[in-house]
C-alpha positions as a printed Julia matrix, in Angstrom:
585×3 Matrix{Float64}:
 -196.81  -30.01  114.29
 -193.04  -30.12  113.87
 -190.68  -27.23  114.6
 -190.52  -25.95  111.02
 -194.3   -25.92  110.76
 -194.57  -24.14  114.1
 -192.19  -21.41  112.97
 -194.06  -21.06  109.67
 -197.33  -20.69  111.55
 -195.94  -18.15  114.01
 -194.41  -16.04  111.23
 -197.68  -16.05  109.31
 -196.28  -18.0   106.36
 -199.09  -20.48  107.01
 -202.4   -18.84  107.76
 -204.24  -19.54  110.99
 -206.96  -22.14  111.24
 -208.9   -19.88  113.59
 -208.56  -16.48  115.19
 -210.22  -15.39  118.42
 -211.05  -11.71  118.04
 -212.39   -8.91  120.19
 -211.28  -10.34  123.52
 -209.2    -8.94  126.37
 -206.1   -11.05  126.98
 -205.01  -11.92  130.5
 -201.25  -12.19  130.05
 -200.11  -14.36  132.94
 -196.45  -13.88  132.01
 -196.48  -10.14  132.61
 -199.55   -9.68  134.77
 -201.1    -7.37  132.17
 -204.66   -7.3   130.88
 -205.15   -5.73  127.45
 -207.09   -6.11  124.17
 -205.52   -8.74  121.91
 -206.56  -11.3   119.33
 -205.2   -14.85  119.25
 -204.21  -16.78  116.13
 -204.32  -20.59  116.3
 -202.78  -22.97  113.8
 -203.25  -26.68  114.35
 -203.01  -27.35  118.08
 -200.72  -24.39  118.84
 -200.91  -20.67  119.37
 -199.31  -18.89  116.43
 -199.53  -15.27  117.57
 -201.28  -12.79  119.83
 -202.02   -9.08  119.5
 -202.72   -7.71  116.03
 -203.04  -10.94  114.04
 -204.48   -9.48  110.84
 -201.57  -10.92  108.85
 -202.44  -14.42  110.05
 -205.99  -14.43  108.71
 -206.47  -16.28  105.44
 -209.33  -17.22  103.19
 -210.22  -20.28  105.27
 -209.53  -18.9   108.74
 -212.42  -19.35  111.17
 -213.23  -16.21  113.17
 -214.32  -16.68  116.78
 -215.93  -13.58  118.28
 -214.98  -12.94  121.92
 -216.1    -9.33  122.11
 -216.58   -8.18  125.68
 -214.95  -11.33  127.08
 -211.57  -12.16  128.59
 -209.09  -14.77  127.35
 -207.14  -16.84  129.87
 -204.96  -19.94  129.51
 -206.34  -23.41  130.1
 -206.18  -24.34  133.78
 -203.63  -26.82  135.17
 -204.32  -29.12  138.13
 -200.94  -29.37  139.82
 -201.48  -32.7   141.59
 -204.28  -35.12  140.82
 -205.11  -38.78  141.4
 -207.72  -38.8   138.66
 -208.53  -42.43  139.46
 -210.01  -41.3   142.8
 -212.85  -39.79  140.79
 -213.65  -43.38  139.82
 -213.76  -42.19  136.19
 -211.5   -43.36  133.4
 -209.25  -40.68  131.81
 -211.75  -40.16  128.99
 -214.68  -39.64  131.31
 -212.72  -37.53  133.78
 -211.7   -35.23  130.95
 -215.37  -34.8   130.1
 -216.05  -33.82  133.72
 -213.36  -31.13  134.09
 -212.71  -29.67  130.65
 -216.14  -28.04  130.72
 -214.84  -25.98  133.68
 -211.61  -24.99  131.97
 -209.15  -27.64  133.18
 -207.14  -28.67  130.13
 -204.02  -30.14  131.79
 -203.37  -32.26  134.88
 -200.24  -33.54  136.58
 -200.7   -37.16  137.63
 -198.7   -40.25  138.47
 -201.56  -42.56  137.46
 -200.28  -44.45  140.47
 -203.55  -46.21  141.19
 -203.6   -47.67  137.7
 -199.92  -48.51  138.09
 -200.26  -50.65  141.23
 -203.04  -52.65  139.58
 -202.07  -52.78  135.9
 -198.36  -51.96  135.86
 -196.41  -49.94  133.32
 -198.51  -51.32  130.47
 -201.63  -49.95  132.13
 -200.02  -46.53  132.5
 -199.04  -46.48  128.83
 -202.59  -47.35  127.87
 -204.03  -44.58  130.05
 -201.61  -42.02  128.59
 -202.54  -43.03  125.05
 -206.18  -42.7   126.03
 -205.65  -39.17  127.33
 -204.03  -38.14  124.05
 -207.4   -38.68  122.38
 -209.21  -36.49  124.92
 -209.26  -32.7   125.36
 -207.31  -33.06  128.63
 -203.54  -33.51  128.69
 -201.89  -35.68  131.34
 -198.34  -34.73  132.31
 -197.12  -37.92  133.94
 -194.71  -38.26  136.82
 -193.15  -41.65  137.51
 -194.17  -42.67  141.07
 -191.16  -42.56  143.37
 -191.8   -46.17  144.41
 -194.69  -48.57  144.84
 -196.11  -49.52  147.16
 -196.06  -46.24  149.08
 -196.68  -47.99  152.36
 -194.4   -48.51  155.36
 -194.17  -51.39  156.06
 -194.59  -52.58  152.48
 -198.03  -53.94  151.66
 -199.31  -56.06  148.8
 -199.93  -54.57  145.37
 -200.23  -55.95  141.87
 -197.08  -54.3   140.56
 -194.02  -52.94  142.32
 -192.18  -49.94  140.88
 -188.52  -49.41  141.7
 -185.14  -48.33  140.3
 -185.3   -50.62  137.25
 -188.65  -49.15  136.25
 -187.29  -45.64  136.82
 -184.36  -46.41  134.51
 -186.92  -47.21  131.81
 -189.69  -44.7   132.37
 -187.62  -41.61  133.14
 -186.47  -41.86  129.53
 -190.03  -41.73  128.23
 -190.88  -38.6   126.28
 -194.03  -38.23  128.37
 -192.33  -38.52  131.78
 -192.12  -35.1   133.41
 -190.7   -35.91  136.82
 -190.86  -38.14  139.88
 -194.3   -38.27  141.47
 -195.31  -37.8   145.12
 -192.11  -38.66  146.96
 -193.34  -39.51  150.46
 -191.19  -37.82  153.12
 -190.63  -40.92  155.26
 -188.85  -42.74  152.45
 -186.37  -39.89  152.12
 -185.88  -39.65  155.89
 -185.32  -43.42  156.03
 -182.72  -43.11  153.26
 -184.56  -45.83  151.35
 -181.97  -46.95  148.78
 -184.54  -47.51  146.03
 -186.0   -44.04  146.5
 -182.6   -42.36  146.71
 -181.68  -44.08  143.46
 -184.89  -42.79  141.81
 -184.05  -39.25  142.94
 -180.47  -39.57  141.71
 -181.77  -40.66  138.31
 -184.13  -37.71  138.25
 -181.31  -35.29  139.03
 -179.21  -36.88  136.29
 -182.11  -36.62  133.84
 -182.92  -33.04  134.94
 -186.43  -34.04  135.99
 -188.21  -32.29  138.88
 -189.1   -34.27  141.99
 -192.58  -33.82  143.48
 -193.05  -34.14  147.23
 -195.58  -35.38  149.79
 -194.86  -34.17  153.31
 -197.97  -33.61  155.45
 -197.47  -31.96  158.83
 -193.72  -31.78  158.26
 -191.29  -30.52  160.9
 -188.6   -27.95  160.18
 -185.87  -30.6   160.02
 -187.97  -32.7   157.65
 -188.54  -29.72  155.35
 -184.8   -28.98  155.35
 -183.95  -32.58  154.49
 -186.5   -32.72  151.68
 -185.28  -29.47  150.15
 -181.7   -30.75  150.32
 -182.82  -33.95  148.58
 -184.11  -31.87  145.67
 -187.83  -31.98  146.37
 -189.08  -29.15  144.18
 -192.69  -28.78  145.34
 -195.21  -30.03  147.86
 -199.0   -30.27  148.01
 -199.55  -31.51  151.6
 -199.57  -28.54  153.97
 -202.11  -28.58  156.79
 -201.44  -25.03  158.03
 -200.38  -21.76  156.46
 -197.33  -21.71  158.72
 -196.22  -25.11  157.42
 -196.82  -23.96  153.84
 -194.8   -20.79  154.4
 -191.92  -22.77  155.87
 -191.77  -24.91  152.73
 -191.73  -21.8   150.56
 -188.93  -20.33  152.66
 -186.96  -23.55  152.2
 -187.02  -23.06  148.45
 -189.93  -25.29  147.51
 -192.87  -24.38  145.36
 -196.26  -24.67  147.05
 -199.41  -26.32  145.77
 -202.55  -25.32  147.64
 -204.95  -28.24  147.82
 -208.74  -28.07  147.83
 -210.19  -31.52  147.35
 -213.54  -33.13  148.04
 -212.41  -34.11  151.53
 -209.31  -32.0   152.28
 -210.36  -28.35  152.36
 -207.14  -26.39  152.78
 -207.37  -23.48  150.34
 -208.7   -20.89  152.77
 -206.0   -21.84  155.28
 -203.0   -22.11  152.97
 -203.8   -19.08  150.83
 -202.9   -17.06  153.93
 -199.28  -17.54  152.86
 -200.09  -14.86  150.28
 -202.9   -12.83  151.85
 -201.6   -12.76  155.45
 -197.87  -13.48  155.33
 -197.14  -11.73  152.04
 -195.38  -14.57  150.24
 -194.85  -14.13  146.51
 -197.81  -15.72  144.76
 -195.75  -16.68  141.7
 -194.35  -19.7   143.56
 -197.83  -20.93  144.5
 -200.2   -23.1   142.47
 -203.42  -25.03  142.89
 -204.33  -28.7   142.95
 -207.39  -30.79  143.77
 -205.64  -34.12  144.56
 -208.82  -36.24  144.92
 -212.26  -35.22  143.69
 -215.73  -36.7   143.82
 -217.51  -36.2   140.53
 -220.68  -35.03  142.26
 -218.69  -32.18  143.8
 -217.19  -31.21  140.43
 -220.58  -31.03  138.75
 -222.06  -29.03  141.63
 -219.21  -26.57  142.21
 -216.72  -26.72  139.36
 -213.08  -27.75  139.34
 -210.04  -25.44  139.25
 -212.28  -22.54  138.29
 -213.82  -22.91  141.73
 -210.36  -22.6   143.32
 -209.69  -19.41  141.36
 -212.94  -17.93  142.64
 -212.21  -19.05  146.2
 -208.77  -17.45  146.14
 -210.18  -14.18  144.84
 -212.83  -14.22  147.55
 -210.08  -14.82  150.12
 -208.29  -11.67  149.02
 -205.95  -12.75  146.22
 -205.81  -10.38  143.25
 -207.65  -11.89  140.24
 -204.56  -11.89  138.0
 -202.56  -13.66  140.72
 -205.29  -16.25  141.26
 -205.31  -16.96  137.53
 -201.52  -17.26  137.52
 -201.78  -19.79  140.36
 -204.05  -21.94  138.19
 -201.94  -21.63  135.03
 -198.38  -20.41  134.54
 -197.27  -20.96  138.15
 -198.05  -24.67  137.91
 -196.45  -24.85  134.47
 -193.25  -23.25  135.71
 -192.9   -25.36  138.85
 -193.25  -28.52  136.74
 -191.03  -27.14  133.96
 -193.73  -27.5   131.33
 -194.26  -23.78  130.7
 -192.87  -24.17  127.18
 -195.97  -26.26  126.44
 -198.84  -24.95  128.57
 -199.74  -22.28  131.08
 -199.89  -19.12  128.97
 -201.44  -17.76  125.79
 -198.17  -17.21  123.97
 -196.71  -18.39  120.63
 -195.76  -22.05  120.45
 -197.81  -23.2   123.42
 -200.76  -25.53  123.09
 -203.83  -23.57  122.1
 -205.65  -24.06  125.4
 -207.73  -20.9   125.66
 -210.65  -20.11  127.93
 -213.2   -17.44  127.11
 -214.51  -16.12  130.43
 -216.79  -13.31  131.51
 -214.25  -11.44  133.65
 -211.22  -12.16  135.85
 -213.14  -11.07  138.95
 -216.1   -13.47  138.65
 -214.27  -16.09  136.56
 -217.13  -17.91  134.86
 -215.9   -20.13  132.04
 -218.06  -19.81  128.93
 -216.05  -21.51  126.18
 -213.03  -23.82  126.28
 -210.59  -24.39  123.45
 -208.21  -27.32  123.96
 -205.44  -28.05  121.49
 -206.98  -25.35  119.3
 -210.44  -26.91  119.03
 -213.63  -25.89  120.8
 -214.02  -28.53  123.5
 -216.74  -27.11  125.75
 -219.33  -24.38  125.75
 -221.74  -23.19  128.42
 -220.76  -25.9   130.87
 -220.99  -28.84  128.47
 -218.44  -30.59  126.3
 -219.23  -30.33  122.59
 -218.43  -33.98  121.82
 -219.77  -36.91  123.8
 -216.93  -38.9   125.39
 -216.22  -42.32  123.91
 -213.99  -44.68  125.9
 -211.53  -46.89  124.01
 -211.56  -50.67  124.07
 -209.83  -52.01  127.15
 -206.92  -54.43  127.12
 -206.47  -57.33  129.49
 -203.98  -55.2   131.45
 -206.8   -52.96  132.62
 -209.22  -55.8   133.34
 -207.39  -58.05  135.83
 -209.45  -60.57  137.77
 -209.7   -60.26  141.54
 -208.02  -63.17  143.28
 -209.7   -62.99  146.68
 -210.58  -66.2   148.55
 -214.21  -66.21  149.6
 -214.39  -64.39  152.9
 -216.34  -66.06  155.7
 -217.99  -63.87  158.32
 -216.31  -65.94  161.03
 -212.88  -64.94  159.67
 -213.52  -61.29  160.51
 -212.27  -60.38  163.95
 -209.3   -59.98  166.28
 -208.38  -62.94  168.45
 -208.54  -62.35  172.21
 -209.02  -64.39  175.37
 -211.57  -63.92  178.14
 -214.88  -62.11  178.06
 -213.61  -58.61  177.24
 -210.48  -56.86  176.05
 -208.99  -53.41  176.03
 -208.38  -52.68  172.37
 -206.55  -50.01  170.41
 -209.27  -48.62  168.16
 -208.36  -46.48  165.15
 -210.25  -43.21  165.59
 -211.23  -40.99  162.69
 -210.47  -37.31  163.27
 -213.72  -35.51  162.43
 -212.07  -32.11  161.96
 -208.85  -32.88  160.06
 -209.39  -35.04  156.96
 -207.51  -38.33  156.7
 -205.95  -38.1   160.17
 -206.53  -41.18  162.33
 -205.68  -41.19  166.03
 -206.02  -43.74  168.83
 -208.87  -44.56  171.16
 -208.52  -47.34  173.75
 -211.86  -49.04  174.41
 -213.02  -52.07  176.36
 -214.89  -54.33  173.93
 -216.71  -57.64  174.33
 -215.03  -60.9   173.39
 -217.14  -63.84  172.2
 -215.86  -67.13  170.87
 -212.29  -65.9   171.19
 -212.92  -62.87  168.93
 -213.24  -59.17  169.75
 -216.71  -58.01  168.77
 -217.98  -54.68  167.5
 -219.82  -52.43  169.92
 -222.18  -50.08  168.07
 -222.95  -48.19  171.27
 -219.3   -47.09  171.44
 -219.05  -46.72  167.65
 -216.39  -49.44  167.62
 -216.84  -51.15  164.25
 -214.98  -53.8   162.31
 -212.59  -52.69  159.57
 -211.08  -55.17  157.14
 -208.63  -55.0   154.25
 -208.64  -57.98  151.88
 -205.66  -58.51  149.58
 -206.96  -58.7   145.99
 -203.95  -59.8   143.92
 -203.71  -63.46  144.93
 -200.3   -63.08  146.57
 -201.21  -63.68  150.23
 -204.97  -64.12  150.32
 -204.94  -62.28  153.64
 -207.75  -60.31  155.24
 -206.67  -58.13  158.15
 -209.11  -56.89  160.8
 -208.99  -53.77  162.94
 -211.51  -51.91  165.07
 -212.43  -48.39  164.02
 -214.32  -45.46  165.52
 -215.9   -42.5   163.74
 -218.0   -43.99  160.96
 -221.05  -44.27  163.18
 -222.7   -47.18  161.39
 -225.49  -48.68  163.46
 -225.86  -51.65  161.1
 -224.64  -52.99  157.77
 -221.35  -52.4   155.96
 -219.69  -50.25  153.3
 -216.79  -51.38  151.11
 -214.61  -50.21  148.22
 -212.03  -51.76  145.92
 -210.91  -48.26  144.91
 -208.68  -47.56  147.9
 -205.32  -45.83  147.46
 -202.55  -46.59  147.73
 -202.95  -50.33  147.21
 -206.51  -50.77  145.95
 -207.11  -53.81  148.07
 -210.72  -54.17  149.26
 -211.39  -52.05  152.34
 -214.58  -52.54  154.35
 -216.11  -51.04  157.5
 -219.15  -52.55  159.15
 -221.2   -53.25  162.21
 -222.2   -56.73  161.04
 -219.72  -59.41  159.97
 -222.16  -61.21  157.68
 -222.89  -57.99  155.79
 -219.15  -57.28  155.52
 -218.46  -60.72  154.06
 -221.24  -60.21  151.52
 -219.84  -56.8   150.57
 -216.26  -58.02  150.11
 -217.25  -61.17  148.22
 -219.58  -59.25  145.91
 -216.88  -56.72  144.99
 -214.38  -59.49  144.29
 -216.81  -61.43  142.11
 -217.92  -58.31  140.23
 -214.4   -57.14  139.43
 -214.47  -54.12  141.69
 -216.7   -51.32  142.86
 -218.22  -49.63  145.87
 -221.09  -51.08  147.85
 -223.48  -50.59  150.77
 -225.01  -53.69  152.41
 -227.53  -54.08  155.22
 -229.23  -57.18  156.65
 -227.95  -59.36  153.84
 -229.26  -57.04  151.14
 -227.23  -54.97  148.7
 -228.6   -51.45  149.08
 -226.31  -49.75  146.54
 -223.58  -51.0   144.23
 -221.37  -49.05  141.83
 -219.39  -51.31  139.45
 -215.81  -50.2   138.74
 -214.71  -52.7   136.11
 -211.65  -50.86  134.71
 -208.76  -52.12  136.87
 -211.33  -52.51  139.64
 -211.02  -48.8   140.43
 -212.64  -46.72  137.65
 -215.51  -46.91  135.19
 -216.34  -45.78  131.65
 -219.52  -43.96  132.56
 -220.4   -40.32  131.97
 -219.81  -37.88  134.85
 -223.52  -37.28  135.47
 -224.09  -41.0   135.96
 -221.1   -41.25  138.31
 -222.27  -38.24  140.32
 -225.71  -39.79  140.76
 -224.12  -43.07  141.88
 -221.92  -41.22  144.39
 -224.93  -39.46  145.84
 -226.83  -42.74  146.17
 -223.89  -44.44  147.9
 -223.43  -41.59  150.35
 -227.17  -41.46  151.08
 -227.2   -45.22  151.73
 -224.22  -44.87  154.1
 -225.97  -42.05  155.95
 -229.03  -44.28  156.3
 -226.8   -46.75  158.16
 -225.84  -43.97  160.56
 -222.65  -42.5   159.1
 -222.26  -38.81  159.92
 -218.84  -38.2   158.34
 -218.78  -35.54  155.6
 -218.15  -38.36  153.11
 -218.4   -42.0   154.13
 -216.55  -43.27  151.07
 -214.2   -40.29  150.98
 -212.89  -41.28  154.41
 -213.14  -45.04  153.81
 -210.92  -45.22  150.76
 -207.93  -43.52  152.4
 -207.63  -45.85  155.38
 -204.74  -47.73  153.74
 -202.48  -44.68  153.42
 -199.62  -45.03  155.91
 -198.03  -41.63  155.16
 -200.53  -39.7   157.31
 -200.44  -39.77  161.14
 -201.18  -41.61  163.34
 -202.61  -44.96  162.18
 -203.59  -46.76  158.98
 -205.18  -50.11  158.21
 -203.68  -52.26  155.45
 -203.69  -55.92  154.49
 -200.97  -56.34  157.13
 -203.11  -54.97  159.97
 -203.04  -51.71  161.94
 -199.96  -49.64  161.09
 -198.38  -47.01  163.33
 -197.19  -44.0   161.35
 -194.59  -43.2   164.0
 -192.99  -46.66  164.26
 -193.78  -47.68  160.66
 -194.73  -51.13  161.9
 -197.73  -53.37  162.54
 -199.09  -52.93  166.05
 -200.87  -55.4   168.29
 -204.29  -53.89  168.95
 -205.28  -56.11  171.87
 -203.81  -54.34  174.87
 -205.22  -56.49  177.7
 -207.89  -59.17  178.03
 -209.83  -60.42  181.0
């Protein structure tokens, strides 16, 4: 719909395609709740209130008597690829719960399939009931020191993509790159300032000086606060705050205290899910769940709804398109029972009924995939004997990466004495010291790095995944080197997936053929596969809340204290590869 047509529709010159009548409008712009009808023409809202003049001979009447009308929900920061669903299938999973817009960098597709892959994913989303507002990743890879990815993204790519009509900012600017004055990143931020694009941040466990520096650099918002105090400090420094509640990182009840305990203005606070398992979405909902959680935590219903709608739209400067039920915006309208209980009954996206009673009205149909989204894995066959850390003597004191069981993603250090056989440090199941490997998949180095890791609790077998932000190399944890080699080699040959192996037998395997990280399967099928994988990992002895949820994030170097990449064990504090053999004897 062009501007002239939009004005005609909003003046009533062109009659509405449909009118939602009898409902009570939740006006997130004013904080009011009052009876009002909504006129929709094409994919936009034409008018609200008394819309009698907009009803024509062919106008469809939608009865919402006794119900409330709220805007479509906006996920303020989402790696949709971490769901392991393609954009089409992910839309089917979340639209049924009222999520009609997401902010995403599609960075996992980018590092595998490049700019062409991102374009293809954005075109795909245009055919779904879920809009993707894309932010150009600040730089790839995100890792310090730089690891191996399929495609690097730097200033030249920013020069191109920041001019795209569907680029809405700079995505997930990791704090360390700003603090290091990385010239490529500073150039990306300078371009964003020139182009009047917002810059999105990523600063977990940030100090006061870090927060000051990021605010000065123009970081507009952040989604990585581990405490309410940290979140409040970011708000006080002029940033907007996104409260995250993901499948693994449960921070809503903590960070919502910025509003309920410290009295911060809720209008600068939004919601995001970051990374979601499909099984969790189907069991508990998506952003609608966050709205209910916030209300239960003491946030007023209208404020919780604003956090999930207009607040996100305003912080990303897309409130002229989404976030409210007002003239000219996309006709993303939810019919719910009440603001207090917030149960989504019907979902209109772009003016069309997209979901009703927890189901989408049209079965999702994935598009044909180009070669860009089907790259072959170029991983040399991994031999079991190649897995291990070289050491002399009969034993060695080794730096073991330790999973923090209470704070998601955080990895600390545990020094253990481990056996050495044949010049290689061996796993010790009794001490929960397992092998961890990362195998480069793009054919650039052919390297497989080995570390020792504690916290997974496997007594036997191995688990592995080719969906592993931020690089999507193949990450594997195991108690048995032969099982690990089988797992890695199977994923490489199959073109990607997640797998559980024990005693030379594949117990569970989920193919992820699209870029080696997502699949074109319906959400229910993905949820069942996730449950089977987790059950198989538990059968090996894993007691983490989510074996694969913790596994896939081992490569992220932006979270203290240690990461494992294709280069080896990385220290967050020194941003360098560390030697893990401390002494041998």
